[in-house]
Amino acid sequence: MNGSYKKKLEGLQVVKVSEEPGRRYELDEKALESILLRDDIRNLPVVVVSVAGAFRGGKSFILDFFLRYLKAPRWSQLSNEWVGSEDEHLEGFDWRGGGESNTKGIHLWPEPIVVTIDQTGEKMAVLLMDTQGTFDMESDMGDNSTIFALATLLSSVQIYNLRGNIGEDDLQHLQLFTQYGKLACNAEGKAFQTLLFLIRDWSSPYEHPYGYTGGEGLMKKRFEPRLNQRKQLREVREHIHSCFETLKCFLMPHPGLKVTDIQFKGRLCDIDEKFRVSLLELIPSLFDHEHLTSKTINGNKVSTKGLLEFFKQYVDIFNSDELPEATTIYQATVDACMMTILRESREYYESKMDSNIIEDQSVTENTIQEWHNAAIAEAIALFERKKKLGTQDDIEARRSDLQKELEDRLNPYLWQNDTKLKDALSNAKKAFENIISDACKDQARLCLHVKDLYALYFEAVPIGLALFDCTRTAVPQELDEERKDLVKYFENLYEKMCAVNEQNNRSAILEAREIYLLRMNNGFMQQEFSSDELLRQHEEALNLATNHFHSLRNRPTQESEDAHLEQLLQSSAEHYKNLCSVYEHRKAALEDQELLKQAAREAHELHMSQLREITDRMSRIEAESRRHRNDCAIL
């Protein structure tokens, strides 16, 4: 066989025989993860079909036909047209004719094939495994046994590829790892799943016909006990039967002489017709939806992600000694199986918790605790349901460790929830405060009519609560203590706002009254007023004061009654009344002063009149006296 032509993909080596001292086998974890941890298949049940056997036995060649079937559309699988055209080249795992081994270690096809079961819709990932040929010139018995054992431990169907017949040495080679089955068969289920003896180049179809019918006859003949059979030979057969759930055998003819030619490219037209007919029977029996065999360990289905753990465990164990003891392999399986169950239990807990948690939603601490308790209970129940290997004491210890580990996972969820709650409360309070701040932005202080302040509060509270409520959809409002505390916070803040608002309104009254007093007093002291002028001055001053008071308010009020404005008007009216009283007193005093002046003038005029009268009288008397004297003198 010749694989010299270029292929788009080829098998990816994941296990190789190491040349490093002290480590015989190397696991390429990066390569393995690239196959098994793909997002679309990592959690799917896995089907692993492995082909193992002597080198140059055509293992890779038959695997490529497996690939052709798996990649074919479903309709062509059902109609047998999946085999392809006569001139189509065979592609896939590297194969070639000759006398040297082509596959080293263990190879996996790098692209798992996802199969959707027709009847149920269930998806499964199918992996094809090619193994290093046994008993080549470069491998020793330890390497041969280990690679074969690894492939059998990891596969759900192990195809034992043999040429010509089932020889006694072939059965004895199986004995190297069937000891593992002796330990595991006491657990539920057998150690391995399906072993298919694939007999290539079967040359006696007249004795046993090609296909499963002839294979069953040949296997029965090889496995039936005989008289005088040595104990060792009988035990080999008993071990194989006890370790595998299913044993099958399929007989295939030679593919034809053209296949052995160095120029062979894998074209269907160069393959013998009988071989092609055998392919149509063999391959659907392995890969048709009704016949797929998922990988299980102790009765539990293994996912592709879980298969990675088993790869690691087994390779580590096979590296621990020249040839691992069966007990060591058993313990490796116990550990790998337990790790898978523990991982699934952890992931189940996480999935249950994560399914309850919404990214921007917070809940009560009691709700988180209830989710946590329920998730732990279900995760532990899952652990209990899984079939497990190992002693009961070990299982109980692992269960206890799992319980403690899951209990410790509560705090991160509480912290995450508390962070979201704090953010929600902060945003709600900020939204409330922003509405208040927007109302005060021009004056930078809170000054409103009392009813306008309540209306502003009544506007801000629903907005803050709505912002909080949208992050608490899972919590009934009547049971939400955090919401009640937020409402109480708003109420307390409103009380403080009322006190600040009252103080600022009083300050506004004082400022406005100062403007009124300044205007009134300056005018009153600087000029004489009539009562009309005093009233006009009062009205102007009051208008200035009320305008200033309104300018200190954050928004105009539509309320007809305003207690603070009434205080301003009342104090202004009292001051005006006082000024009017002063004016009246001043006016009365001025009038009294004028009367006194008039009385003085009248008294003065009276006095002067009296003086003139006295003077006149004195003059008359004097004149009369002179006349009298004159008269006397004459006399």
Tab-separated table of C-alpha atoms in Angstrom, residues 436-590:
chain	number	residue	atom	x	y	z
A	436	ILE	CA	-32.991	66.045	43.463
A	437	SER	CA	-29.703	67.511	42.197
A	438	ASP	CA	-31.208	68.343	38.808
A	439	ALA	CA	-33.934	70.316	40.555
A	440	CYS	CA	-31.319	72.259	42.562
A	441	LYS	CA	-28.628	72.692	39.907
A	442	ASP	CA	-29.176	76.445	39.282
A	443	GLN	CA	-29.289	77.473	42.942
A	444	ALA	CA	-26.993	74.735	44.272
A	445	ARG	CA	-29.271	74.439	47.285
A	446	LEU	CA	-32.651	72.931	48.016
A	447	CYS	CA	-35.423	75.505	48.353
A	448	LEU	CA	-38.944	74.517	47.362
A	449	HIS	CA	-42.517	74.863	48.409
A	450	VAL	CA	-43.230	72.078	50.901
A	451	LYS	CA	-45.677	70.382	48.563
A	452	ASP	CA	-43.301	70.767	45.617
A	453	LEU	CA	-40.605	69.051	47.669
A	454	TYR	CA	-42.948	66.156	48.363
A	455	ALA	CA	-43.840	65.981	44.671
A	456	LEU	CA	-40.131	65.875	43.816
A	457	TYR	CA	-39.620	63.099	46.368
A	458	PHE	CA	-42.641	61.259	44.990
A	459	GLU	CA	-41.092	61.568	41.523
A	460	ALA	CA	-37.614	60.370	42.567
A	461	VAL	CA	-38.588	57.377	44.722
A	462	PRO	CA	-40.317	55.327	41.969
A	463	ILE	CA	-37.378	55.911	39.628
A	464	GLY	CA	-34.869	54.735	42.218
A	465	LEU	CA	-37.010	51.746	43.181
A	466	ALA	CA	-37.670	50.819	39.547
A	467	LEU	CA	-33.938	50.793	38.870
A	468	PHE	CA	-33.440	48.546	41.893
A	469	ASP	CA	-36.424	46.307	41.111
A	470	CYS	CA	-35.177	45.499	37.624
A	471	THR	CA	-32.186	43.808	39.286
A	472	ARG	CA	-34.363	41.817	41.726
A	473	THR	CA	-36.921	40.070	39.510
A	474	ALA	CA	-36.411	36.808	41.400
A	475	VAL	CA	-37.335	38.364	44.778
A	476	PRO	CA	-40.974	39.133	45.731
A	477	GLN	CA	-41.151	42.758	46.851
A	478	GLU	CA	-43.058	41.940	50.011
A	479	LEU	CA	-40.223	39.617	51.091
A	480	ASP	CA	-37.338	41.795	49.952
A	481	GLU	CA	-35.732	43.192	53.095
A	482	GLU	CA	-33.090	45.016	51.053
A	483	ARG	CA	-35.851	46.837	49.182
A	484	LYS	CA	-37.534	47.745	52.455
A	485	ASP	CA	-34.224	49.130	53.716
A	486	LEU	CA	-33.884	51.154	50.504
A	487	VAL	CA	-37.370	52.607	50.992
A	488	LYS	CA	-36.421	53.466	54.583
A	489	TYR	CA	-33.249	55.130	53.270
A	490	PHE	CA	-35.337	57.285	50.921
A	491	GLU	CA	-37.710	58.176	53.781
A	492	ASN	CA	-34.833	59.180	56.064
A	493	LEU	CA	-33.289	61.179	53.265
A	494	TYR	CA	-36.627	62.915	52.713
A	495	GLU	CA	-36.749	63.917	56.392
A	496	LYS	CA	-33.286	65.455	56.063
A	497	MET	CA	-34.332	67.164	52.842
A	498	CYS	CA	-37.351	68.639	54.616
A	499	ALA	CA	-35.134	70.048	57.365
A	500	VAL	CA	-32.678	71.510	54.838
A	501	ASN	CA	-35.531	72.859	52.724
A	502	GLU	CA	-37.128	74.530	55.758
A	503	GLN	CA	-33.839	76.158	56.717
A	504	ASN	CA	-33.253	77.388	53.167
A	505	ASN	CA	-36.801	78.778	52.927
A	506	ARG	CA	-36.243	80.672	56.175
A	507	SER	CA	-32.978	82.028	54.821
A	508	ALA	CA	-34.801	83.077	51.666
A	509	ILE	CA	-37.405	84.909	53.800
A	510	LEU	CA	-34.648	86.715	55.714
A	511	GLU	CA	-32.863	87.752	52.500
A	512	ALA	CA	-36.095	89.007	50.939
A	513	ARG	CA	-37.129	90.846	54.142
A	514	GLU	CA	-33.713	92.497	54.276
A	515	ILE	CA	-34.254	93.820	50.755
A	516	TYR	CA	-37.708	95.124	51.759
A	517	LEU	CA	-36.430	96.790	54.926
A	518	LEU	CA	-33.450	98.339	53.202
A	519	ARG	CA	-35.624	99.855	50.496
A	520	MET	CA	-38.280	101.103	52.904
A	521	ASN	CA	-35.956	102.488	55.562
A	522	ASN	CA	-33.669	104.286	53.132
A	523	GLY	CA	-36.565	106.040	51.467
A	524	PHE	CA	-38.325	106.791	54.715
A	525	MET	CA	-35.276	108.437	56.275
A	526	GLN	CA	-34.240	110.438	53.238
A	527	GLN	CA	-37.415	112.308	52.324
A	528	GLU	CA	-40.773	113.440	53.581
A	529	PHE	CA	-43.603	111.101	52.637
A	530	SER	CA	-47.206	111.517	52.176
A	531	SER	CA	-49.336	108.528	53.042
A	532	ASP	CA	-49.746	107.811	49.326
A	533	GLU	CA	-46.027	107.974	48.763
A	534	LEU	CA	-45.440	105.639	51.716
A	535	LEU	CA	-47.899	103.106	50.261
A	536	ARG	CA	-46.236	103.281	46.842
A	537	GLN	CA	-42.833	102.771	48.421
A	538	HIS	CA	-44.194	99.779	50.357
A	539	GLU	CA	-45.589	98.189	47.228
A	540	GLU	CA	-42.317	98.630	45.323
A	541	ALA	CA	-40.236	97.238	48.181
A	542	LEU	CA	-42.614	94.302	48.650
A	543	ASN	CA	-42.456	93.500	44.940
A	544	LEU	CA	-38.646	93.462	45.045
A	545	ALA	CA	-38.668	91.251	48.132
A	546	THR	CA	-41.160	88.702	46.775
A	547	ASN	CA	-39.338	88.525	43.428
A	548	HIS	CA	-36.085	87.838	45.231
A	549	PHE	CA	-37.764	85.181	47.364
A	550	HIS	CA	-39.142	83.442	44.263
A	551	SER	CA	-35.721	83.618	42.605
A	552	LEU	CA	-34.267	81.625	45.494
A	553	ARG	CA	-36.762	78.818	44.912
A	554	ASN	CA	-35.615	75.874	42.714
A	555	ARG	CA	-38.801	75.970	40.708
A	556	PRO	CA	-41.965	78.127	40.693
A	557	THR	CA	-44.834	76.741	42.669
A	558	GLN	CA	-48.379	76.305	41.442
A	559	GLU	CA	-49.715	76.117	44.971
A	560	SER	CA	-52.188	78.834	45.946
A	561	GLU	CA	-51.020	78.845	49.558
A	562	ASP	CA	-47.405	79.355	50.518
A	563	ALA	CA	-46.648	79.514	54.249
A	564	HIS	CA	-43.141	80.838	53.728
A	565	LEU	CA	-44.298	83.573	51.370
A	566	GLU	CA	-47.046	84.430	53.833
A	567	GLN	CA	-44.399	84.922	56.520
A	568	LEU	CA	-42.599	87.381	54.251
A	569	LEU	CA	-45.797	89.233	53.419
A	570	GLN	CA	-46.884	89.302	57.046
A	571	SER	CA	-43.560	90.632	58.329
A	572	SER	CA	-43.524	93.227	55.532
A	573	ALA	CA	-47.066	94.272	56.340
A	574	GLU	CA	-46.180	94.655	60.006
A	575	HIS	CA	-43.205	96.798	59.119
A	576	TYR	CA	-45.353	98.917	56.797
A	577	LYS	CA	-47.906	99.293	59.552
A	578	ASN	CA	-45.181	100.417	61.931
A	579	LEU	CA	-43.935	102.943	59.407
A	580	CYS	CA	-47.447	104.230	58.952
A	581	SER	CA	-47.740	104.692	62.705
A	582	VAL	CA	-44.442	106.552	62.785
A	583	TYR	CA	-45.662	108.666	59.919
A	584	GLU	CA	-48.866	109.535	61.768
A	585	HIS	CA	-46.952	110.412	64.916
A	586	ARG	CA	-44.591	112.533	62.908
A	587	LYS	CA	-47.461	114.201	61.172
A	588	ALA	CA	-49.271	114.881	64.472
A	589	ALA	CA	-46.106	116.286	65.982
A	590	LEU	CA	-45.673	118.588	63.043
